[in-house]
Short mmCIF file of C-alpha atoms and ligand atoms in Angstrom, two decimals:
data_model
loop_
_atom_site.label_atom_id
_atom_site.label_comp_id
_atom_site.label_asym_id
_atom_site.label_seq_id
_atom_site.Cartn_x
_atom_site.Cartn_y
_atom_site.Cartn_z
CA UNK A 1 25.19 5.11 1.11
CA UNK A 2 25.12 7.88 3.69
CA UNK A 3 22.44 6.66 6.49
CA UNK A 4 20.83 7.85 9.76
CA UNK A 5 23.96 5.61 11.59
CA UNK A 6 26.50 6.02 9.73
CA UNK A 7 26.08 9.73 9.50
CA UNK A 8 28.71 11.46 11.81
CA UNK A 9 25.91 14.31 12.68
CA UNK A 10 28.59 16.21 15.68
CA UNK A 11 27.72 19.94 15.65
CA UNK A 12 26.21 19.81 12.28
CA UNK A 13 22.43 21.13 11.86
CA UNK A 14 19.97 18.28 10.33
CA UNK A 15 16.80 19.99 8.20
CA UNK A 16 14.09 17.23 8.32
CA UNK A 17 11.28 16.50 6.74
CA UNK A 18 8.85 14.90 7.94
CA UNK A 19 4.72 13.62 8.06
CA UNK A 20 3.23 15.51 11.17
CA UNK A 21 0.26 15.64 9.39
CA UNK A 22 -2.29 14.41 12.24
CA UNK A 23 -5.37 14.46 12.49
CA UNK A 24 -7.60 16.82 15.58
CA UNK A 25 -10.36 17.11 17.09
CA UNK A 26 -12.49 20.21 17.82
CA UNK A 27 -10.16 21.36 20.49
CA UNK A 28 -7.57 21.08 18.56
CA UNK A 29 -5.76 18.06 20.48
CA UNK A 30 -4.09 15.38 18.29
CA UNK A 31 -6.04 12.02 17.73
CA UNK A 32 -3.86 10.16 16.27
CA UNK A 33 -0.09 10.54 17.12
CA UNK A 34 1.10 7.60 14.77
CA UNK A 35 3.08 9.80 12.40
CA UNK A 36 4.87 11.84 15.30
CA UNK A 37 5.68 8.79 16.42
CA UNK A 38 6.73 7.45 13.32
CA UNK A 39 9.82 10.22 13.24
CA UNK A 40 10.83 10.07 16.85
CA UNK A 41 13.76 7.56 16.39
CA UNK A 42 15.37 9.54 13.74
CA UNK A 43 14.60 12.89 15.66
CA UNK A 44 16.39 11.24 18.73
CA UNK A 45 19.07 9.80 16.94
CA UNK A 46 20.32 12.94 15.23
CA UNK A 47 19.63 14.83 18.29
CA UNK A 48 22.11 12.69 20.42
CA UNK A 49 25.08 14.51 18.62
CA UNK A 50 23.55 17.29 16.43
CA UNK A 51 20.82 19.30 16.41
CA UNK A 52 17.44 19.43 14.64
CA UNK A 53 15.03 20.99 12.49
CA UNK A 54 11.76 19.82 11.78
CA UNK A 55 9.76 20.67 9.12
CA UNK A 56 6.29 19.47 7.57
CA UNK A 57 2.99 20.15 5.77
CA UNK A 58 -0.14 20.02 7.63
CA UNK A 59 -3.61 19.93 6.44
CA UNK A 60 -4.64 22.19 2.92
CA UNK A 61 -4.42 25.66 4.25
CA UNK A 62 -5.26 28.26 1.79
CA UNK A 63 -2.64 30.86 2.64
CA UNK A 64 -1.65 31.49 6.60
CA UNK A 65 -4.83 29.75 8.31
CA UNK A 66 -4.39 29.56 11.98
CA UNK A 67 -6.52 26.10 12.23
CA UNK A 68 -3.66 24.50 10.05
CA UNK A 69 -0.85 26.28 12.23
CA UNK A 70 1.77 23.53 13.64
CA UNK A 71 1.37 25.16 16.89
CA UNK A 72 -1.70 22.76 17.71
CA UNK A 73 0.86 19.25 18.05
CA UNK A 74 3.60 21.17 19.73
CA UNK A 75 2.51 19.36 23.14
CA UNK A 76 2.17 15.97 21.49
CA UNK A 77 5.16 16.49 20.20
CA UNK A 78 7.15 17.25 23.48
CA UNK A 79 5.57 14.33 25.20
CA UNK A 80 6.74 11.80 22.45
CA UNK A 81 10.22 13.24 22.34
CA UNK A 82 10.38 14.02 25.82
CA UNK A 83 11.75 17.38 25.70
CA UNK A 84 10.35 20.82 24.47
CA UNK A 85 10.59 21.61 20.86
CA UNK A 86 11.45 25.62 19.98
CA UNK A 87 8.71 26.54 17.92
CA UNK A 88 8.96 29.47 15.43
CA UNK A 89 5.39 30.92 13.73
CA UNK A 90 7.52 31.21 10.13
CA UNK A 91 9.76 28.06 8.16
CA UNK A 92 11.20 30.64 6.00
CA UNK A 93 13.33 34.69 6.71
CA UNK A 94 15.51 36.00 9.35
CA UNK A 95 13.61 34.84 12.15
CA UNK A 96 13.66 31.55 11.44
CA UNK A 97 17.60 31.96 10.30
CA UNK A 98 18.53 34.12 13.31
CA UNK A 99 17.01 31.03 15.81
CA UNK A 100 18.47 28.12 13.60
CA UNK A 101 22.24 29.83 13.11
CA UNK A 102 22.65 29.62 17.29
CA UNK A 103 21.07 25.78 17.82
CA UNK A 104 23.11 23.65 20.52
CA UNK A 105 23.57 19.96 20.65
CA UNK A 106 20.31 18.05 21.13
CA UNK A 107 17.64 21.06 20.74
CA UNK A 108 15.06 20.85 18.32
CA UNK A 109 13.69 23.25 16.34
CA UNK A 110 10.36 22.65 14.84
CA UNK A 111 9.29 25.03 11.95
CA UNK A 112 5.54 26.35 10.88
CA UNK A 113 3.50 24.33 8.49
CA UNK A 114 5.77 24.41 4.61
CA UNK A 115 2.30 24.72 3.41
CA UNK A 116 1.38 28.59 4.33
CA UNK A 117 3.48 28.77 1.17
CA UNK A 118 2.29 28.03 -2.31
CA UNK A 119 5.53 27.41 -3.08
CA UNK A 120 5.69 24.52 -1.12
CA UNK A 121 3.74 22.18 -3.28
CA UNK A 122 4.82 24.41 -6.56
CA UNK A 123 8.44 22.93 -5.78
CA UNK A 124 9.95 26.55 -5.79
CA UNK A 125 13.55 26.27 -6.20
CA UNK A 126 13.89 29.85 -4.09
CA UNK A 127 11.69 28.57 -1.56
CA UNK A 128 14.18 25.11 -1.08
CA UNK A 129 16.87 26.84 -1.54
CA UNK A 130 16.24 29.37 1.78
CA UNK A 131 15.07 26.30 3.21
CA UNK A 132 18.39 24.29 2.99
CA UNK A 133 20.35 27.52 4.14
CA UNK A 134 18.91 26.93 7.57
CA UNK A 135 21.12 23.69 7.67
CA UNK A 136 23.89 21.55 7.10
CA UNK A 137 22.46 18.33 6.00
CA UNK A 138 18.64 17.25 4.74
CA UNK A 139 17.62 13.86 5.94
CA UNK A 140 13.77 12.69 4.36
CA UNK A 141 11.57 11.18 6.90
CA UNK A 142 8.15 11.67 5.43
CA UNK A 143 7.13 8.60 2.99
CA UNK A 144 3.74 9.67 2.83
CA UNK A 145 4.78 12.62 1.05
CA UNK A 146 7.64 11.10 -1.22
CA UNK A 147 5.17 11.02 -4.42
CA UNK A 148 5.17 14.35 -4.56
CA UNK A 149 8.10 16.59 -5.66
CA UNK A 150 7.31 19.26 -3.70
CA UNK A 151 9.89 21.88 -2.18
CA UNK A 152 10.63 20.08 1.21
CA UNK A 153 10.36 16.84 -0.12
CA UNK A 154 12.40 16.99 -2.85
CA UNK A 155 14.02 20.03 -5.08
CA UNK A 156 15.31 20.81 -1.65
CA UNK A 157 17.73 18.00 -1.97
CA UNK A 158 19.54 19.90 -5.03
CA UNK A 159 21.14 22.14 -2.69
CA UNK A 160 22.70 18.94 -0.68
CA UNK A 161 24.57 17.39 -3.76
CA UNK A 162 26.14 15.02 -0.77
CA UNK A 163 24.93 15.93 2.56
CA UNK A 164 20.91 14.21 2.24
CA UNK A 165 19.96 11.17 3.27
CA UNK A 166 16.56 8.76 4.48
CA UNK A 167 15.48 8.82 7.88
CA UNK A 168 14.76 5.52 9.79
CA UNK A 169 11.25 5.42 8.46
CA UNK A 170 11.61 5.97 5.02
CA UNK A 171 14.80 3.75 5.09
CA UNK A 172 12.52 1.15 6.11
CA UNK A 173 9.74 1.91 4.08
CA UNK A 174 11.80 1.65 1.29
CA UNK A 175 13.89 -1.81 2.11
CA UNK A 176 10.23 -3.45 3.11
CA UNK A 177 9.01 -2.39 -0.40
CA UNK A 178 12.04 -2.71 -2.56
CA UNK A 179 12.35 -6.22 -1.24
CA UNK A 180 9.14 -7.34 -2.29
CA UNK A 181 8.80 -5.74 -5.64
CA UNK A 182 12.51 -6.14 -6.58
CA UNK A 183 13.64 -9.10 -4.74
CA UNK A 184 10.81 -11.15 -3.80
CA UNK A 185 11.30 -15.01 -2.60
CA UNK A 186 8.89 -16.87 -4.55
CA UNK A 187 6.04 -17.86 -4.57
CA UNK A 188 5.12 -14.36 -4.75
CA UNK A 189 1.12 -13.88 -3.47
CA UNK A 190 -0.65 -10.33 -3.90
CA UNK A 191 -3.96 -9.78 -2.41
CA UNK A 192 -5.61 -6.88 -3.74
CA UNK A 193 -9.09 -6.06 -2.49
CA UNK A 194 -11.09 -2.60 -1.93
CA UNK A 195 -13.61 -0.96 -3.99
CA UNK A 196 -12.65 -0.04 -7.15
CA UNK A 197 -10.74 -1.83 -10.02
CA UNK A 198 -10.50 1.49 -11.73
CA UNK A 199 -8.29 2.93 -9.24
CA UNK A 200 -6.21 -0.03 -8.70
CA UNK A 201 -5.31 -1.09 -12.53
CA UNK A 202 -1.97 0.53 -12.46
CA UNK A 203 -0.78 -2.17 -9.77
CA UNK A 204 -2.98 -4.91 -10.83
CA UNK A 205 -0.69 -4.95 -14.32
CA UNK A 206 2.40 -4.46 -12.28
CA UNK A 207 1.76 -7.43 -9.86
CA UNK A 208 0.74 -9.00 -13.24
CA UNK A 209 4.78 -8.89 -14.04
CA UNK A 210 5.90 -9.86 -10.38
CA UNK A 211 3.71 -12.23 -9.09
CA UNK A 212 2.93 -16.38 -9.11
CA UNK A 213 -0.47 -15.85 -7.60
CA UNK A 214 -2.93 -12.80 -7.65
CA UNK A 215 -6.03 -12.58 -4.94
CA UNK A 216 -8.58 -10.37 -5.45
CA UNK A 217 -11.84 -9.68 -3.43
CA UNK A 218 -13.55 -6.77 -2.14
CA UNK A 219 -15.78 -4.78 -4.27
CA UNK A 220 -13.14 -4.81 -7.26
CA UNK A 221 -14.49 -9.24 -7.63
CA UNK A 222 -17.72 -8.57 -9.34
CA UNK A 223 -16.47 -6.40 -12.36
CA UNK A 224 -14.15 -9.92 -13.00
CA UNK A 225 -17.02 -12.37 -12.51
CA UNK A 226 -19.22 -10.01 -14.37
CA UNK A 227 -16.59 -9.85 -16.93
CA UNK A 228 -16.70 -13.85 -17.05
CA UNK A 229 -20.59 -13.72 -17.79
CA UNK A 230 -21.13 -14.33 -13.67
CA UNK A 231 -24.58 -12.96 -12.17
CA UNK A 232 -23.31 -10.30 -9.40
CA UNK A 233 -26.80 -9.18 -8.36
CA UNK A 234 -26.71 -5.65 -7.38
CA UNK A 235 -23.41 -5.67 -6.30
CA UNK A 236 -20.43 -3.30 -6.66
CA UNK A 237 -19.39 -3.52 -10.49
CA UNK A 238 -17.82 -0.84 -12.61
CA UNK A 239 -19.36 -1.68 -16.13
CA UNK A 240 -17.28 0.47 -18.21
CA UNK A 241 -13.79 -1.60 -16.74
CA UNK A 242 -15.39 -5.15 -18.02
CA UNK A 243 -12.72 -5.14 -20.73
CA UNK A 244 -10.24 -4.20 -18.75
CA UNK A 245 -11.14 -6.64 -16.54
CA UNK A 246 -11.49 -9.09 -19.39
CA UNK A 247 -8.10 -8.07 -20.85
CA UNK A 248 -6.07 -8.02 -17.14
CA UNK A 249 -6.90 -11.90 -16.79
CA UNK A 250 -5.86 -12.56 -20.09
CA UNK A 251 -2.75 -11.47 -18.97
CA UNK A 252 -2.70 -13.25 -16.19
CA UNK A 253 -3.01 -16.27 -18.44
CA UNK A 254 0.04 -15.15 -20.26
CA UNK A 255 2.22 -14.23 -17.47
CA UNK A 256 1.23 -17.71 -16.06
CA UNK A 257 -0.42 -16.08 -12.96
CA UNK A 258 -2.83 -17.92 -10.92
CA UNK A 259 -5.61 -15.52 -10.45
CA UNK A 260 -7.68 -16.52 -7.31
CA UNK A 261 -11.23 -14.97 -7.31
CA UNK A 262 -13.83 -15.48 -4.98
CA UNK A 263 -16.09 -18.51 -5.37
CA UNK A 264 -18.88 -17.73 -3.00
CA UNK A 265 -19.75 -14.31 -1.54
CA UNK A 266 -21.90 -13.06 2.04
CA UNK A 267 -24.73 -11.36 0.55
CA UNK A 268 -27.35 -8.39 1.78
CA UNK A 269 -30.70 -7.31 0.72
CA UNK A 270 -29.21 -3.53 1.72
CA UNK A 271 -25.56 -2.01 2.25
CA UNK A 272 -26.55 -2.33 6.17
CA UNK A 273 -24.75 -4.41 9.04
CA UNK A 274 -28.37 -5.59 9.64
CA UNK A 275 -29.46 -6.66 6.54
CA UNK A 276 -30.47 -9.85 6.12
CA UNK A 277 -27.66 -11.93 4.69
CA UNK A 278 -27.34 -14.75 2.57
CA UNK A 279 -24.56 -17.19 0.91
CA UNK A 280 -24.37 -18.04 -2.63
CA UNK A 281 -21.82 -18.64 -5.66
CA UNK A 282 -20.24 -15.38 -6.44
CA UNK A 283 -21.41 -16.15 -10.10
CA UNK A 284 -25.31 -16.23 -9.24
CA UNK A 285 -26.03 -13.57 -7.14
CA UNK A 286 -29.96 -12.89 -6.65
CA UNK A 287 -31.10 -10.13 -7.98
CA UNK A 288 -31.66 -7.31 -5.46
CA UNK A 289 -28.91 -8.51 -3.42
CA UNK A 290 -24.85 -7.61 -3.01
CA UNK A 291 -22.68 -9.23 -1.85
CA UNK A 292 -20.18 -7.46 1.01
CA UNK A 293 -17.86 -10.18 1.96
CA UNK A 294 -16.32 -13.25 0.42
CA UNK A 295 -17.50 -17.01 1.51
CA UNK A 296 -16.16 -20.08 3.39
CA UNK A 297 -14.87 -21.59 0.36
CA UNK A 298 -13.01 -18.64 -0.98
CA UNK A 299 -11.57 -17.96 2.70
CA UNK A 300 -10.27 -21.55 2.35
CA UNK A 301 -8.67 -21.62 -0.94
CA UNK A 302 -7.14 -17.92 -0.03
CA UNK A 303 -5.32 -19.25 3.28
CA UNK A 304 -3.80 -22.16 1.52
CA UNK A 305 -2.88 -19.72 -1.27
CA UNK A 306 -1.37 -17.37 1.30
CA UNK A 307 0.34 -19.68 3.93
CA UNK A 308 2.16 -21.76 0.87
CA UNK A 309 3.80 -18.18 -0.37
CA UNK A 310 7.07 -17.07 0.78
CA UNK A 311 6.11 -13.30 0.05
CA UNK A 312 2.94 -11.55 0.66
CA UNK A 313 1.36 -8.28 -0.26
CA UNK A 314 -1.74 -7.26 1.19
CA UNK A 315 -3.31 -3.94 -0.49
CA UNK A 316 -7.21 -3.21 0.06
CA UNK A 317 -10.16 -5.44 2.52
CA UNK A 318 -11.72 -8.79 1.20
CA UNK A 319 -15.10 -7.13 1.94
CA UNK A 320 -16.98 -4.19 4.00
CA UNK A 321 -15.11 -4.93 6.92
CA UNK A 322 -16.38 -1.78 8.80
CA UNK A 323 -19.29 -3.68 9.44
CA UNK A 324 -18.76 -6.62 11.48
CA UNK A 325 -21.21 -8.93 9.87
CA UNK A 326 -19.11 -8.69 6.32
CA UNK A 327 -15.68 -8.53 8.52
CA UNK A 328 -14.97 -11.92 8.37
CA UNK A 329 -12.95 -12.83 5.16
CA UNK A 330 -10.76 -9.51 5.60
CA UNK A 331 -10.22 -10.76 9.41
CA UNK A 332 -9.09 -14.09 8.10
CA UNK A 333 -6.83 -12.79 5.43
CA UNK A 334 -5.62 -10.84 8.31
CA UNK A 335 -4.84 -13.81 10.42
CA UNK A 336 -3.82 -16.26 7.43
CA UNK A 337 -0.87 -13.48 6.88
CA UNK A 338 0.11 -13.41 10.38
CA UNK A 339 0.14 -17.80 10.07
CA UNK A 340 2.25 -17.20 6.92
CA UNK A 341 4.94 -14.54 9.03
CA UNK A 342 5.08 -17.43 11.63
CA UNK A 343 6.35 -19.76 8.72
CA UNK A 344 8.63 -17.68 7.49
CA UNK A 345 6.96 -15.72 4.97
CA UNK A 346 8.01 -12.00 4.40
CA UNK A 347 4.02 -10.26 4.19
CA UNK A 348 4.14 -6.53 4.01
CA UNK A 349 0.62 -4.08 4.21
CA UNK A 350 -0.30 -1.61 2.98
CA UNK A 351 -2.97 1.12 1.55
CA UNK A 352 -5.18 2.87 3.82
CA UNK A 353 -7.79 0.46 4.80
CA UNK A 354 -6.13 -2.81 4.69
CA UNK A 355 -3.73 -0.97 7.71
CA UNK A 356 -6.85 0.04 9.46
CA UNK A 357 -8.30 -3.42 9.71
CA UNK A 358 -4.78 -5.15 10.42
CA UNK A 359 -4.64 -1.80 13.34
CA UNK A 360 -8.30 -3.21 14.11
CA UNK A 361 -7.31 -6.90 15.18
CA UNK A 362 -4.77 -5.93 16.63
CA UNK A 363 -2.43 -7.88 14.24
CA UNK A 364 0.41 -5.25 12.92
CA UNK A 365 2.95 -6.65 15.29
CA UNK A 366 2.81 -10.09 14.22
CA UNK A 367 3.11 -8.93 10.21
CA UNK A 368 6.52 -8.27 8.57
CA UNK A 369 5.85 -4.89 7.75
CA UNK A 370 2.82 -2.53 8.06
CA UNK A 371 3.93 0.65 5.52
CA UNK A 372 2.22 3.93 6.50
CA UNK A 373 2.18 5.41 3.11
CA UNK A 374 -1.05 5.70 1.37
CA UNK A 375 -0.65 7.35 -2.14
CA UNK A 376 3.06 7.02 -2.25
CA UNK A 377 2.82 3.07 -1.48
CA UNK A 378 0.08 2.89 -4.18
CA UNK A 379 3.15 5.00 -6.64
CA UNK A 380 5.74 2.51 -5.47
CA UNK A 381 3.27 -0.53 -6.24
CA UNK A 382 2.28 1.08 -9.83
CA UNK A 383 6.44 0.55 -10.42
CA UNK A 384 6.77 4.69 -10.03
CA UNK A 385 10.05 6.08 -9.33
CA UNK A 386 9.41 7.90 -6.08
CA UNK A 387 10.39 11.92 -6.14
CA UNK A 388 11.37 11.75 -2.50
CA UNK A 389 13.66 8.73 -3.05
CA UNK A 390 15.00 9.71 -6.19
CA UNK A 391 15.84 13.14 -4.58
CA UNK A 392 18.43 11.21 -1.94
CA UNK A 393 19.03 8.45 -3.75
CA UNK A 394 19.21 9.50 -7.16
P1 AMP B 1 -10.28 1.10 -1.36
O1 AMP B 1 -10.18 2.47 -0.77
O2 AMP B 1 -10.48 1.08 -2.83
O3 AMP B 1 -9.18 0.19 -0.90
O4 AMP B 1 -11.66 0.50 -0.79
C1 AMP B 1 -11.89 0.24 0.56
C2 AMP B 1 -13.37 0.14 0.79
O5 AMP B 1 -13.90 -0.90 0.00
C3 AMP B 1 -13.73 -0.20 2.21
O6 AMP B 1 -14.34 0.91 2.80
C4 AMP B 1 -14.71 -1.37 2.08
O7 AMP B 1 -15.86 -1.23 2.87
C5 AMP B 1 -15.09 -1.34 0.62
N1 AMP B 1 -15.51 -2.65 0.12
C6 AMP B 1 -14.88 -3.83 0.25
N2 AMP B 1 -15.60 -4.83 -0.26
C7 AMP B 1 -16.74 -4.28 -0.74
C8 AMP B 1 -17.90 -4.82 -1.38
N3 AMP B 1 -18.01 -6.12 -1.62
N4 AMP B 1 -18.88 -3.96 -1.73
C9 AMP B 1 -18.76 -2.64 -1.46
N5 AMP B 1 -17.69 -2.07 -0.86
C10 AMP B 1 -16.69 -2.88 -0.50
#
């Protein structure tokens, strides 16, 4: 397959996509530049023999709103690529054809947000198509749009029958991904924690199909030990998944999966870092009190789980680890996967908040993999075939 190295890119123009959708503050400076920096390597890479055209969404504008113009990360983006991007105020007309028919080796174009057009996320086949005339090859660099089939992110790819291919990231997002859901070394652990059951379900019966041994803490516990006839207090439960809940560990049972949930739980008389806190089983929970972290016990049994597993996935916190009082059993999961990486262990995480508290301790070096994709990690977890990968890859 056609990649970001093997691709002979001399005098040919590359049309990227990618995820520049950062966040800003009030004066419209970037806060966050971990998605520019994401693309830089395959920006430089191309650049080194071809030249370059960025494109990407940013933010839900409703038509041409100057607040959601690309213009704001132009500087952040010069000072991670250290050289000045041309920017053009259109991604789409003669303009934007004119500048991108006369592009030398190494300059870099980068285009206004996809999104001032509806046809953007309608996945307008006109709209890709004058897209793709503005270049000679499409390379995909934005996984954290590749769930939807939008025009840049995928229908584009129709008018490259050969000449598309994944950036670095999304290569790598990919191979980290596809090697633990396709070709994981066993045992196989998943630790799923967060919220809701309800919006996990989709991946909890996946991992049901993939794994030896399923975690699960964070709010998502108490619907299971309330399912079992536990006493959960006024914790987090979602009463109308009980069966579900009921019916998932049956499952379990028959896909001989050990299901590890939480034995004891940190409790609080309010959802406050000063509450006053107390331990108990996670089965007999006083009334008037939640619990918002898992115990000693279940921080034990979950470390052994984890450090004994050859491959790890980590989606969602053991508990309300924003507060540093209920922090501890998501820190220790944390740590127990970096112990398990030292082994040996392949331990990839992912979904939005498990990232922020592995970004938090400071631990996403010492991990296998970190993936930056939200929604379309979540897809790729639920067993989804990918719009953005199926686009290159077919
Ligand atoms: P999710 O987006 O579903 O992955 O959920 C993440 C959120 O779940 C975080 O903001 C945590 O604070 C929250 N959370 C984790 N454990 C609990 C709990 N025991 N009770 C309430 N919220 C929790």
């Amino acid at each position: 397959m056609k990649n970001i190295d093997n691709y002979d890119f001399t005098g040919k123009k590359a049309i990227v996509r990618v995820d520049f959708n950062v966040p800003l503050n009030e004066k419209f400076e970037v806060t966050d530049s971990t998605r520019i920096k994401a693309a830089i390597p395959t920006i430089k890479k191309i650049a080194e023999t071809g030249s370059v055209i960025l494109m990407s969404h940013f933010g839900r504008p409703k038509g041409q709103e100057e607040k959601y113009s690309l213009k704001h990360i132009i500087s952040a983006v010069n000072e991670l690529l250290g050289k000045d991007v041309i920017f053009i105020d259109d991604c789409i007309g003669e303009k934007v054809e004119n500048i991108c028919s006369t592009l030398n080796k190494g300059e870099v174009v980068l285009l206004e947000n996809l999104r001032f057009y509806s046809e953007e996320e309608k996945g307008d086949k006109v709209f890709a198509e004058k897209l793709s005339k503005l270049a000679d090859v499409y390379v995909n660099d934005a996984f954290g749009t590749a769930h939807r089939a939008h025009a840049s992110t995928a229908v584009i790819a129709d008018f490259f029958p050969t000449e598309k291919l994944f950036g670095y990231l999304m290569q790598d997002e990919v191979n980290s991904l596809e090697k633990v859901l396709k070709f994981p070394q066993k045992p196989f652990t998943a630790i799923l924690g967060g919220a809701k059951v309800s919006t996990k379900i989709p991946v909890i019966e996946q991992m049901l199909s993939k794994v030896d041994n399923l975690i699960i803490g964070g709010g998502m516990m108490f619907t299971f030990i309330k399912a079992q006839g536990g006493n959960v207090g006024s914790s987090m439960v979602e009463d109308d998944f009980l069966e579900t809940a009921k019916s998932l560990l049956e499952t379990a049972k028959k896909n001989n999966v050990n299901i590890y949930l939480p034995v004891d739980s940190v409790n609080a008389d309010k959802f406050s870092n000063d509450a006053n806190i107390s331990m108990s089983n996670s089965n007999s929970i006083p009334s008037g009190e939640m619990g918002l972290d898992i115990g000693k016990e279940s921080i034990k049994t979950f470390c052994e789980v984890i450090e004994n597993s050859k491959t790890i996935l980590w989606n969602g916190p053991m508990g309300v680890f924003e507060m540093d009082n209920f922090a501890k059993g998501t820190i220790s999961v944390a740590e127990s996967l970096v112990r398990a990486t030292e082994k040996g262990a392949f331990t990839l995480v992912g979904g939005g908040d498990s990232v922020a508290a592995i970004n938090k301790y400071n631990l996403e070096e010492k991990v296998s993999y970190v993936s930056t994709g939200g929604g379309a990690m979540l897809e790729f977890m639920e067993g989804k075939d990918l719009p953005g990968v199926k686009a290159i890859r077919g």
